[in-house]
Every structure is written in C-alpha cells, then in structure tokens.
PDB file of C-alpha atoms and ligand atoms in Angstrom:
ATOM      1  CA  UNK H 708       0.000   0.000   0.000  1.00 64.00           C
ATOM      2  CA  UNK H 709       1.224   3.501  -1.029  1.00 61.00           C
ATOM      3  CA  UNK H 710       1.684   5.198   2.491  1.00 61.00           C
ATOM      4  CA  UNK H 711       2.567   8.612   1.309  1.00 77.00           C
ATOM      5  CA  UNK H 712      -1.271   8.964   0.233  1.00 86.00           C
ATOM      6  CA  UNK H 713      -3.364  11.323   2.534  1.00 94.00           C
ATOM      7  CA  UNK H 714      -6.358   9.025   2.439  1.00 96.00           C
ATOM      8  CA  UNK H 715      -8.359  11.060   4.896  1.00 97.00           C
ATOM      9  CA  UNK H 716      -8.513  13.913   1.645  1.00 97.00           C
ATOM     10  CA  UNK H 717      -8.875  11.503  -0.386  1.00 98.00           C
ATOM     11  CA  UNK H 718     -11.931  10.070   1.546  1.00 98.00           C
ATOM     12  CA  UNK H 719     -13.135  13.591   2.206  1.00 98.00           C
ATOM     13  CA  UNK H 720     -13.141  14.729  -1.945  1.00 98.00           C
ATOM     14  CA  UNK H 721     -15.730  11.632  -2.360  1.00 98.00           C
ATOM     15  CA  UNK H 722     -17.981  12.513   0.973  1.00 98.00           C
ATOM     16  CA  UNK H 723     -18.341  16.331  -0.292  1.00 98.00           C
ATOM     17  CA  UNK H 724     -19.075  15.000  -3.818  1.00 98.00           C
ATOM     18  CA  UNK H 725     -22.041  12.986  -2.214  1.00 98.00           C
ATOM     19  CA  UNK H 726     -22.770  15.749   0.378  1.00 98.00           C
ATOM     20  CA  UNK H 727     -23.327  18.626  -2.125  1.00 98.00           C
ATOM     21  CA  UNK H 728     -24.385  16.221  -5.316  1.00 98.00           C
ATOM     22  CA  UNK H 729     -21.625  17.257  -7.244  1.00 98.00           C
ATOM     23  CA  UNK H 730     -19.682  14.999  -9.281  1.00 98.00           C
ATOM     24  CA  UNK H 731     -15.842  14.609  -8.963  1.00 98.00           C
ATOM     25  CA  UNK H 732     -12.959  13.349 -11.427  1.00 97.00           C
ATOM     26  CA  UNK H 733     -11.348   9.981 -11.443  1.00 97.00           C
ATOM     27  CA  UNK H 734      -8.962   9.456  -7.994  1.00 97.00           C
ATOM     28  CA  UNK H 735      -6.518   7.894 -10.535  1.00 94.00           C
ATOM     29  CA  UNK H 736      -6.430  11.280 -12.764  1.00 94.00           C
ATOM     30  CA  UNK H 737      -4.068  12.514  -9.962  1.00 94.00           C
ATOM     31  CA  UNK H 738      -2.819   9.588  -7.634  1.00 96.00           C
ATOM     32  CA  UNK H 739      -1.438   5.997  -8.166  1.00 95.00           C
ATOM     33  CA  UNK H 740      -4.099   3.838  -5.914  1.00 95.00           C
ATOM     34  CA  UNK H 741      -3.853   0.349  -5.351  1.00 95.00           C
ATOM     35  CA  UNK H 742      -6.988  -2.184  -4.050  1.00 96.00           C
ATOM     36  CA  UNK H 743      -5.065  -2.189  -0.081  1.00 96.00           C
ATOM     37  CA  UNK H 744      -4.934   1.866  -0.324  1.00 97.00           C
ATOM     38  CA  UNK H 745      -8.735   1.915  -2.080  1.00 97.00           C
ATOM     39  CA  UNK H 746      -9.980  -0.084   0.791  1.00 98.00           C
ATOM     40  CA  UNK H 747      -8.502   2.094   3.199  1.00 97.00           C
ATOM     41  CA  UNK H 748      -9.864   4.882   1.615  1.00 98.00           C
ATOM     42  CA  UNK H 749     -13.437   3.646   1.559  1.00 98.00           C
ATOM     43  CA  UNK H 750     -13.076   2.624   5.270  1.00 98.00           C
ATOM     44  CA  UNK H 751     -12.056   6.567   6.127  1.00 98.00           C
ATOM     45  CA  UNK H 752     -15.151   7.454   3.874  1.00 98.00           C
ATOM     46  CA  UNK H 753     -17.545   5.409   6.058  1.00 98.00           C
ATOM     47  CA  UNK H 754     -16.041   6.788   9.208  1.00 98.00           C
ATOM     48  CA  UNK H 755     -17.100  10.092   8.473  1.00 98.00           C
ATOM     49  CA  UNK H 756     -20.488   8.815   7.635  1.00 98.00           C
ATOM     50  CA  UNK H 757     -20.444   7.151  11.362  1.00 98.00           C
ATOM     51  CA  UNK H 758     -19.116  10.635  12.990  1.00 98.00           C
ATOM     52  CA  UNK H 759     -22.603  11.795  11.486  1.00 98.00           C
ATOM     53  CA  UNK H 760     -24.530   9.408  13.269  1.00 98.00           C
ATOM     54  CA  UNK H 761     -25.318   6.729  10.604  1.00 98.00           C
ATOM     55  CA  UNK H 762     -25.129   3.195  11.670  1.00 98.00           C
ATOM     56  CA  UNK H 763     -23.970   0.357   9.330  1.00 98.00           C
ATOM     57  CA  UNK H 764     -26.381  -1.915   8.062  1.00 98.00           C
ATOM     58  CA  UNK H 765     -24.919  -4.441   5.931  1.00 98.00           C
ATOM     59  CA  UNK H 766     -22.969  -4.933   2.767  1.00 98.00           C
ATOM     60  CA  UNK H 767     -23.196  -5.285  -0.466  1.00 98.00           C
ATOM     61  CA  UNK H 768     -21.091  -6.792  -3.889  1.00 98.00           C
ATOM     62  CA  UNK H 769     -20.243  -5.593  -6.850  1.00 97.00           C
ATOM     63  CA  UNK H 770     -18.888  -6.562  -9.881  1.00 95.00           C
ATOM     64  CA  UNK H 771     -20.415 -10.528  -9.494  1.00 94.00           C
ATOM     65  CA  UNK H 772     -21.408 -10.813 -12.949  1.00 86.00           C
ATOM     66  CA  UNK H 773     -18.668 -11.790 -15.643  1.00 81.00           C
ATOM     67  CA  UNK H 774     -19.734  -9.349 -18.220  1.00 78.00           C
ATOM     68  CA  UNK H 775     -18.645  -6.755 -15.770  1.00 80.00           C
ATOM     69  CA  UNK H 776     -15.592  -8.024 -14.389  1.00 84.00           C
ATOM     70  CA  UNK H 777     -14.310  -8.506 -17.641  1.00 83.00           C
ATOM     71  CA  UNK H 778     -15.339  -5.263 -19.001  1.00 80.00           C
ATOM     72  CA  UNK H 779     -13.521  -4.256 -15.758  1.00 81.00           C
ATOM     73  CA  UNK H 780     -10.520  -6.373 -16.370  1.00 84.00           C
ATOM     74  CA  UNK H 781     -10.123  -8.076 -13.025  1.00 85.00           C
ATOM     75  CA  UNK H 782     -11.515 -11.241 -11.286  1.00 86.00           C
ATOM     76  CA  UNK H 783     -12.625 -10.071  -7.995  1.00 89.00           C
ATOM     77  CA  UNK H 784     -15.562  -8.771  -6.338  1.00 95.00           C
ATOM     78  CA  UNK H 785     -16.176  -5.522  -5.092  1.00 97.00           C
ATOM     79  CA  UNK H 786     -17.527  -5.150  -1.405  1.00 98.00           C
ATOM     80  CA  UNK H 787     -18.908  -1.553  -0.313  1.00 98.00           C
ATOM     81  CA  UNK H 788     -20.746  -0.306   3.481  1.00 98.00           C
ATOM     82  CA  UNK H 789     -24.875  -0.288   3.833  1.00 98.00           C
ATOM     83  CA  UNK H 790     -25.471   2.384   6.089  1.00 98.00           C
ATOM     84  CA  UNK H 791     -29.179   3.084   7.556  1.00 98.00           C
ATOM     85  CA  UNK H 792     -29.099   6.257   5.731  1.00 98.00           C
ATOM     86  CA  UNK H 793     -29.295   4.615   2.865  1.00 98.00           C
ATOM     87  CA  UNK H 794     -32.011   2.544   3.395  1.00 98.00           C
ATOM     88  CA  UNK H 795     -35.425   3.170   1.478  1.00 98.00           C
ATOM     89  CA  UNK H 796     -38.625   0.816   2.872  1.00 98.00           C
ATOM     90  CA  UNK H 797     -40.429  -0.822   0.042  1.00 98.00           C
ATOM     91  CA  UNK H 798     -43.180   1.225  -1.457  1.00 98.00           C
ATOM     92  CA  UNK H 799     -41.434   4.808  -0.892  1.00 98.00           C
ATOM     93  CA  UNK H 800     -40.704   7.915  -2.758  1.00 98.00           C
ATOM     94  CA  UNK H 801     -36.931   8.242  -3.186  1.00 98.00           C
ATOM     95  CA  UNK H 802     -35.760  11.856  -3.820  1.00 98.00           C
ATOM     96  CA  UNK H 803     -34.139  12.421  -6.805  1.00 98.00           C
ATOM     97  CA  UNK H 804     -32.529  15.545  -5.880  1.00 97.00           C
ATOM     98  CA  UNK H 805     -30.210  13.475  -3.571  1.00 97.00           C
ATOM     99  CA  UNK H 806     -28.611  12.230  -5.629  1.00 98.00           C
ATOM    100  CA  UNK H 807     -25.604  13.260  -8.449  1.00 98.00           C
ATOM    101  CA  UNK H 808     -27.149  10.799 -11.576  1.00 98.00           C
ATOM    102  CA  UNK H 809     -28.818   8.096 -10.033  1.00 98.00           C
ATOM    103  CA  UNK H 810     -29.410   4.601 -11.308  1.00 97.00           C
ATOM    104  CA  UNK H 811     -31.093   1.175 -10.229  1.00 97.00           C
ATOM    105  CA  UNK H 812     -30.267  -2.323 -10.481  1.00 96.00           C
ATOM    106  CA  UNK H 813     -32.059  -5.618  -9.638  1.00 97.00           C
ATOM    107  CA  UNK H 814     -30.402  -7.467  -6.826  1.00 97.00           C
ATOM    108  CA  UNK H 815     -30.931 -10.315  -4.176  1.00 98.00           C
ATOM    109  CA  UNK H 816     -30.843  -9.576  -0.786  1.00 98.00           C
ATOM    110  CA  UNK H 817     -29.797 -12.031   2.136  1.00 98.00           C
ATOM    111  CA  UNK H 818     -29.930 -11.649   5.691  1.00 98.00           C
ATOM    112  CA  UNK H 819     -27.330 -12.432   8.119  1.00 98.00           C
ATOM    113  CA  UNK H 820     -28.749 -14.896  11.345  1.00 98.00           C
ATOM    114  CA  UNK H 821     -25.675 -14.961  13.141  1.00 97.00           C
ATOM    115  CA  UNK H 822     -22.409 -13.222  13.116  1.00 97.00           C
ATOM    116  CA  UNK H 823     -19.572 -14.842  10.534  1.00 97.00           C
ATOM    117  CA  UNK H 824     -16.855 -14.153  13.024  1.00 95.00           C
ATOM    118  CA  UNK H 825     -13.661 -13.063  12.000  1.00 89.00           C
ATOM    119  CA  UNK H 826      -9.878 -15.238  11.413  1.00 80.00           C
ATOM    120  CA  UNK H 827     -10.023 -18.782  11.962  1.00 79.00           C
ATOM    121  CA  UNK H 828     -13.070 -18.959  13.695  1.00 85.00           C
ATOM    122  CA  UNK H 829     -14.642 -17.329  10.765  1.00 89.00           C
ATOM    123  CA  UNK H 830     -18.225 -19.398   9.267  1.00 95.00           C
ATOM    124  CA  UNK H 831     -19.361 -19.692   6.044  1.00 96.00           C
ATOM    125  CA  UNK H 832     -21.385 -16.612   5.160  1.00 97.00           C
ATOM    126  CA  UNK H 833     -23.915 -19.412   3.431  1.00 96.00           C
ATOM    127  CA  UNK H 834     -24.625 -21.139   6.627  1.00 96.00           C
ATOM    128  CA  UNK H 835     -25.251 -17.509   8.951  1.00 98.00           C
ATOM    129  CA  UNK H 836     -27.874 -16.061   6.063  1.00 98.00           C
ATOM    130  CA  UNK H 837     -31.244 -16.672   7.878  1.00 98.00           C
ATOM    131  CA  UNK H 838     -33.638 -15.401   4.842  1.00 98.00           C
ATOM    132  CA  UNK H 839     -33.617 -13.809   1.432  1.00 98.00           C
ATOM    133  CA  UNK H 840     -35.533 -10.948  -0.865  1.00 98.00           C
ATOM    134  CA  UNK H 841     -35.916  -9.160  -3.594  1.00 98.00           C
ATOM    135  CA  UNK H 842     -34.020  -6.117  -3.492  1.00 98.00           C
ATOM    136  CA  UNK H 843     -33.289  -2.421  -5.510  1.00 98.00           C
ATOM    137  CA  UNK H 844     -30.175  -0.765  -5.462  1.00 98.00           C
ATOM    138  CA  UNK H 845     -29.365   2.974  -6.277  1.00 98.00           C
ATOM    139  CA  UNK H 846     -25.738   3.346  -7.251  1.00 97.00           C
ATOM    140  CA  UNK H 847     -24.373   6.888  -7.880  1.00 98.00           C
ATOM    141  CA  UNK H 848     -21.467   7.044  -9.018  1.00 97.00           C
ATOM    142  CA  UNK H 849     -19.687  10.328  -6.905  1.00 98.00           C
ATOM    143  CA  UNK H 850     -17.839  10.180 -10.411  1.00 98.00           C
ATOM    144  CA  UNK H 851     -18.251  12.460 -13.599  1.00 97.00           C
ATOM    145  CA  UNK H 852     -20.335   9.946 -16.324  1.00 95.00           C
ATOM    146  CA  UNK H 853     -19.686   7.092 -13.719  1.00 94.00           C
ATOM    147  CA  UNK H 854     -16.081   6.777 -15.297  1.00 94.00           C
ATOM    148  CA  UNK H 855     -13.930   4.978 -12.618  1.00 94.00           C
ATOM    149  CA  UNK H 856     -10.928   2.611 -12.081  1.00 94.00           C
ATOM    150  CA  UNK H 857     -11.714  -0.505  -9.957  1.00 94.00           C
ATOM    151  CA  UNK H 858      -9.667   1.360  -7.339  1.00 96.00           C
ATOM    152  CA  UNK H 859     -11.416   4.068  -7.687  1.00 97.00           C
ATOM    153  CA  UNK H 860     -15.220   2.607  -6.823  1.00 97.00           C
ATOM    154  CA  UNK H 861     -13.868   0.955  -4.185  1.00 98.00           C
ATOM    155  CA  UNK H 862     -12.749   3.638  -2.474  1.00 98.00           C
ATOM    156  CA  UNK H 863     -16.064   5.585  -3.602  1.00 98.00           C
ATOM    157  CA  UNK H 864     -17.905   2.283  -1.493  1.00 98.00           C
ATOM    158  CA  UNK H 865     -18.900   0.473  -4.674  1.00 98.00           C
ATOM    159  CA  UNK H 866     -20.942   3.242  -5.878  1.00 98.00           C
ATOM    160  CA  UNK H 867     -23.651   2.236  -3.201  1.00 98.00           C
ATOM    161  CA  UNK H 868     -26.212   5.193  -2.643  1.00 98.00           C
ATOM    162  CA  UNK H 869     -29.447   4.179  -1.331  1.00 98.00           C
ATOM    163  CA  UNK H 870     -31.363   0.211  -1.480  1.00 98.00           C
ATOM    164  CA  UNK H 871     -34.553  -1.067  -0.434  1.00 98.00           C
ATOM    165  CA  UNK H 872     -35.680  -4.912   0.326  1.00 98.00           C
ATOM    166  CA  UNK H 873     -38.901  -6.427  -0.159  1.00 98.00           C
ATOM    167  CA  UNK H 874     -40.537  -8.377   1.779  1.00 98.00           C
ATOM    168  CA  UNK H 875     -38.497 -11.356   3.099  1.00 98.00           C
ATOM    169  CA  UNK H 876     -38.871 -14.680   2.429  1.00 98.00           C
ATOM    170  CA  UNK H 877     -37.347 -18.370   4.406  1.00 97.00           C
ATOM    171  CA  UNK H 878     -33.934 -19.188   3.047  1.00 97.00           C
ATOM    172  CA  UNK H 879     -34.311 -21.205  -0.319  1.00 97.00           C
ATOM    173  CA  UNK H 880     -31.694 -22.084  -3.206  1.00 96.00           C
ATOM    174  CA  UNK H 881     -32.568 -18.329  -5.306  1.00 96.00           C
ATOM    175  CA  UNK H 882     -30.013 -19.573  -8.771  1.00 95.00           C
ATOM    176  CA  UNK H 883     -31.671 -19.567 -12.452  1.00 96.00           C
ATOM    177  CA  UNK H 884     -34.586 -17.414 -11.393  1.00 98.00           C
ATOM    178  CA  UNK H 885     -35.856 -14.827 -13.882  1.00 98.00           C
ATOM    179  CA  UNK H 886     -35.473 -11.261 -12.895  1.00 97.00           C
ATOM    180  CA  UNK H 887     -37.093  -7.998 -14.294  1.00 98.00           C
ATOM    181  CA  UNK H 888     -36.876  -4.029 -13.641  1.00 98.00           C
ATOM    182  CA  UNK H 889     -38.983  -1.295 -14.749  1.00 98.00           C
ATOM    183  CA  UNK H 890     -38.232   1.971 -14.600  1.00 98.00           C
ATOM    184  CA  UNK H 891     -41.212   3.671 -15.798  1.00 98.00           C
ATOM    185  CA  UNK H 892     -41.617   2.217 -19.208  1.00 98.00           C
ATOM    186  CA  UNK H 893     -37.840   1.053 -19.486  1.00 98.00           C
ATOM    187  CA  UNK H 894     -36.942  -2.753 -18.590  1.00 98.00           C
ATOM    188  CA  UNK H 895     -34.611  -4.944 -18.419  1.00 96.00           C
ATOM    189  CA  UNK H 896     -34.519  -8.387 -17.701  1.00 97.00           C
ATOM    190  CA  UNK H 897     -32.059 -10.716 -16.620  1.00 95.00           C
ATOM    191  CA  UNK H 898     -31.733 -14.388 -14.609  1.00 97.00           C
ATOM    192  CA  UNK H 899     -30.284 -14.746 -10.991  1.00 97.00           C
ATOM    193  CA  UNK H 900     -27.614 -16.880 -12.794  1.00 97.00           C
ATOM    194  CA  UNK H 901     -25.620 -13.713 -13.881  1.00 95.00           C
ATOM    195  CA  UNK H 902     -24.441 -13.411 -10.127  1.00 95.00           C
ATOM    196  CA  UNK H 903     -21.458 -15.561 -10.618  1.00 95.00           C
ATOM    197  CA  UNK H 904     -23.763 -18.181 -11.512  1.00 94.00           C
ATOM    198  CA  UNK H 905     -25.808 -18.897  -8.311  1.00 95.00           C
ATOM    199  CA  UNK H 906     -25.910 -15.794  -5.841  1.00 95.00           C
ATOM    200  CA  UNK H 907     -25.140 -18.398  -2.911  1.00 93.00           C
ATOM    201  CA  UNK H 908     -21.283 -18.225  -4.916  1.00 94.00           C
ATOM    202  CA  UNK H 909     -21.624 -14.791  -4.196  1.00 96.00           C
ATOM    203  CA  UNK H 910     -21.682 -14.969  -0.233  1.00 97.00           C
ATOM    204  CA  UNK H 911     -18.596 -17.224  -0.408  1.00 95.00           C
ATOM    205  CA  UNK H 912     -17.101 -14.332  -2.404  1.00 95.00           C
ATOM    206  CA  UNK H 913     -17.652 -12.154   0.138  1.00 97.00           C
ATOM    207  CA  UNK H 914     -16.401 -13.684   2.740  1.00 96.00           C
ATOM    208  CA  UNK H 915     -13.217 -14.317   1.335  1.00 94.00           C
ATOM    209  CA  UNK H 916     -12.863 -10.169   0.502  1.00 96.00           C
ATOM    210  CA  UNK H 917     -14.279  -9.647   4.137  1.00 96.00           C
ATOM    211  CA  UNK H 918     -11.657 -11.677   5.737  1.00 94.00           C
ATOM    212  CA  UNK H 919      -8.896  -9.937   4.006  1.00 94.00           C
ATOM    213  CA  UNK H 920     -10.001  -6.577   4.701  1.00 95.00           C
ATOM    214  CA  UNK H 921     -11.110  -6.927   8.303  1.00 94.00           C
ATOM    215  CA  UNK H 922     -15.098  -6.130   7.624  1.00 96.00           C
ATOM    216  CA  UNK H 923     -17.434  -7.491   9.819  1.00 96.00           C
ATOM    217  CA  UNK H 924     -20.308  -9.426   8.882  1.00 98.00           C
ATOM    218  CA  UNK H 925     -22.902  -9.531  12.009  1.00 98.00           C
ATOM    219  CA  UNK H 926     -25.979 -10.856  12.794  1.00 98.00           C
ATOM    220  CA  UNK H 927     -29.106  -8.481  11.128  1.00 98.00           C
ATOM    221  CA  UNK H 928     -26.791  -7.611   8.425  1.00 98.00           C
ATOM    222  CA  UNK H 929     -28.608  -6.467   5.243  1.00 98.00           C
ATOM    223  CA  UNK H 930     -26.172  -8.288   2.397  1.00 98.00           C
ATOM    224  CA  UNK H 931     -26.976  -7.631  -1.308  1.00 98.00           C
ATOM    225  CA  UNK H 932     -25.374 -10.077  -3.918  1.00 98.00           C
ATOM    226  CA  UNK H 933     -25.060  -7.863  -6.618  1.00 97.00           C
ATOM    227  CA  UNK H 934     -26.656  -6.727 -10.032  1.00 95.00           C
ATOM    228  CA  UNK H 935     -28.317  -9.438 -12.269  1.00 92.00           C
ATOM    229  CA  UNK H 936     -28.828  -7.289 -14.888  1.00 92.00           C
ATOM    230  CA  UNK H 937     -27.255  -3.616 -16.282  1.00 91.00           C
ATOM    231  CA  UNK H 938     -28.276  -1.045 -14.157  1.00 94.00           C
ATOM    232  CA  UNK H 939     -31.165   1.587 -15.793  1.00 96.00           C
ATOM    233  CA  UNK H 940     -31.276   5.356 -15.257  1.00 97.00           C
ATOM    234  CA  UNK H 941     -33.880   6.361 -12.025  1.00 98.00           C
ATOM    235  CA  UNK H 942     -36.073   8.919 -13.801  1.00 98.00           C
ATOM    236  CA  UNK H 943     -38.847  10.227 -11.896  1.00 98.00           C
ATOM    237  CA  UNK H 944     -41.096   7.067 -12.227  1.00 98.00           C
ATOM    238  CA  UNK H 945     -42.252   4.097 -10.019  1.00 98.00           C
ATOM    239  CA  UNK H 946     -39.500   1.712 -10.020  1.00 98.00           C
ATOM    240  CA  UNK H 947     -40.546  -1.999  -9.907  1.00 98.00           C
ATOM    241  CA  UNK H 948     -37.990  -5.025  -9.327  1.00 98.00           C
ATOM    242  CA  UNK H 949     -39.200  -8.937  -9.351  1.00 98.00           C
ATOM    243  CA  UNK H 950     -37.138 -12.064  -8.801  1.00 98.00           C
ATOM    244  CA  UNK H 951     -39.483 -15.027  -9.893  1.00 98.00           C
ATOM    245  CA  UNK H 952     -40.986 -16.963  -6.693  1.00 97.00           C
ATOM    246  CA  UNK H 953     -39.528 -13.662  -4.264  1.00 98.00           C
ATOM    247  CA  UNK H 954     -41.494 -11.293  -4.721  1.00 98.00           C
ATOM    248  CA  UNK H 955     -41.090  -7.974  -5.168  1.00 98.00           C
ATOM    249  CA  UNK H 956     -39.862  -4.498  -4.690  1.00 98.00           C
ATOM    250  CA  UNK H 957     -41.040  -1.078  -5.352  1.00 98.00           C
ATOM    251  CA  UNK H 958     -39.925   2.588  -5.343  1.00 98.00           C
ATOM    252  CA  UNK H 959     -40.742   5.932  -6.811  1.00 98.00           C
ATOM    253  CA  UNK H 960     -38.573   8.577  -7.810  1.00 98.00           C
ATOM    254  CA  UNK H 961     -39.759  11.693  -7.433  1.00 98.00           C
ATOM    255  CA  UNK H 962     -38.592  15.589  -7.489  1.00 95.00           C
ATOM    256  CA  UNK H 963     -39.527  17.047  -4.118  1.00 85.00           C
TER     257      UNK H 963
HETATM  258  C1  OOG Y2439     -20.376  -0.087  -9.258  1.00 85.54           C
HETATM  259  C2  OOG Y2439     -21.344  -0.804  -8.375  1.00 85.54           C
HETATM  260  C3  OOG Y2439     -21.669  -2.173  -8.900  1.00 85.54           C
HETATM  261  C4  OOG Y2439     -23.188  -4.161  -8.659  1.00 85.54           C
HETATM  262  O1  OOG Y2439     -24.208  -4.653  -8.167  1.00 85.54           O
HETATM  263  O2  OOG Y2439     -22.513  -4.721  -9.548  1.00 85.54           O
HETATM  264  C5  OOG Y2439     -22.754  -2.840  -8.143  1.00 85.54           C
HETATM  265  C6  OOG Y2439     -21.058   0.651 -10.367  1.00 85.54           C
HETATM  266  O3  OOG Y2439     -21.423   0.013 -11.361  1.00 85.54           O
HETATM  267  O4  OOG Y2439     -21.194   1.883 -10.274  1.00 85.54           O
HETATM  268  O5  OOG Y2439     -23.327  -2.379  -7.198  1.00 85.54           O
HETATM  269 MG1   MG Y2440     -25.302  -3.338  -6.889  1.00 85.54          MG
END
C-alpha cells in the first residue's frame, strides 16, 4: 500500500461529492491507488459517515457478474458499506434531488442470522444467512459519467447510494430465477444466474474479501449479492424489481 497517500482527503473529496451532489474526477487522474490503499480509503469514507450518526447496516457486492468483471478487467468482487441512511422501505418515494445521476439495479438480498466471526473462527457466510428478498439498489457514481478505475469505486464504497428490500422470504436455493426491472416504461430483464452463476457463490465471495479486509459481517446484516442485470437510469417514475418466486420491490422517484 502507497503510504505517502493522505487518504483522509482523499476520503473527504468523495464525501463532499455525495454531500453537495456534485460529481468529482477519477482518484486515478491525480494519484497511483492500489486495491489495499482503495480499501482504506473507503473505510475513512464510512467513518465520516459514522461521525454523522449513521449506523452500518450491511454490505453489499459488486462486480459478481462476468460481463462486468471482464469489461472491468479483473476477477474479484467488489464489497462496499450499507449504512441506515441509505435505506429506502419498500413502497417509498426516493428523492431524486439526492442524488448526483442516479441509477437502479435488480439485486438479491440475504440476511445475516448470526455473526460470521472473524480469522479462523470465521463461518461460512452461506450457513449464517437466515432469509432472502428481492431487493433495488441505487448506485451513484460520486464520479463524472460514472467513469472509474476498480480502485477508484472501491474507495467511492462500490458506488452504493441508497437500497430497499422487499418483503423477506425463508432461506431457499434463489439460482436460475428470472429477474425484471422497470423503470417507468424502461426494462430490463435478466436471470439470478448472472451473479457468478448462483448468488449463494456470491456470499462465499464475500467472505473471502471480508476476511482480508477486516469487515465485519454480524448478525441483522442487510447483504446484497449484486446486479443481475445492467443497471437503468432512475427517472422520476415508479421503479418496480421482481425475482421469480420472491417477490417484489417497489420505489418511486420523485422531485420534491
Ligand atoms: C459499481 C457498483 C456495482 C453491482 O451490483 O454490480 C454494483 C457501479 O457500477 O457503479 O453495485
Ligand atoms: Mg449493486
């Protein structure tokens, strides 16, 4: 890891860009960043979000569908902070003025029954998740045109912005399951297989990027799998997501 970085500036550049919705250039335009120091950064981001009060929630992936990875050139996962702030109960308006150039992807949401535990005594994330759900996710980008490095959006926590879970349901085997978001009258649709081919891989994934970078994973944790499909622009329109046999999830973006 490059020590010489300020990382709390670096932290702080990305928390104004989300404070005051305005978008910010590449980290990488001006400093070499590599995953250890993006990590580090996005852990100095979420501090500042705890100094304001907000709790952390859960976590979420990114990056668990091949199309992506390879677009992004690498073969690991991204893992970003769910913070209560963040969270948006089925059926609400969501605020579009929040936000710098919001969008919203179909994902799976778990839920963790017991803590994973950290080092050797560390479980399987599979065998603590205690239910599952249909879930939204808002990413926006704190970058201009959501042009970013994989360093870069992991120090900017994966992009995460706001998420909200439908209702959930007992813990059941979730792979090959159709998906579909609307967005007003945009769609896309998708299968639960694009998250590294069963979302169940994806909690292993996680695990292993938890362990190495010292995040918890504790009992009540929201966790969401990642994106089965490309994400869609959130215009001001109700925003539906299904995963066949889940249920379902909706939100509505508005200008308040
Ligand atoms: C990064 C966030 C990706 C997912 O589910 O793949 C993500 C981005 O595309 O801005 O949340
Ligand atoms: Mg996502």
């Amino acid at each position: 890891m490059n020590e010489t970085l300020d990382f709390d500036s670096l932290a702080r550049r990305l928390d104004e860009a989300q404070m005051n919705r305005t978008d910010t250039s590449s980290l990488a335009d001006d400093v070499d960043l590599d995953v250890d120091a993006a990590y580090a950064i996005q852990a100095r981001l979420i501090g500042f979000r705890e100094q304001r009060g907000e709790k952390i929630i859960g976590t979420k992936l990114g990056f668990t569908s091949k199309a992506k990875m390879a677009q992004m050139g690498v073969s690991e996962v991204i893992v970003g902070r769910l913070t209560d702030a963040m969270q948006i109960c089925d059926g609400d308006d969501i605020d579009l003025n929040h936000f710098i150039h919001p969008k919203i992807e179909p994902e799976v949401a778990y839920r963790l029954g017991q803590d994973v535990g950290m080092g050797e005594e560390a479980r399987d994330v599979a065998e603590c998740v205690d239910a599952v759900a249909t879930a939204v996710e808002i990413i926006d980008s704190r970058y201009r045109d959501f042009r970013f490095t994989y360093t870069d959006v992991v120090a900017d926590n994966t992009s995460a912005a706001a998420f909200a879970v439908g209702a959930w349901q007992p813990l059941q085997h979730v792979d090959n399951r159709a998906v579909r978001l609307t967005v007003g009258n945009a769609e896309v649709v998708g299968s639960t297989s694009a998250i590294l081919g069963d979302p169940a891989r994806a909690l292993r994934a996680l695990g292993r990027v938890c362990r190495q970078r010292g995040i918890q994973l504790r009992a009540g944790d929201i966790i969401l799998a990642g994106a089965a499909t490309a994400a869609l622009p959130l215009t001001a329109d109700v925003a539906r997501c299904e995963v066949a046999g889940l249920g379902d999830v909706t939100v509505k973006g508005v200008r308040a």
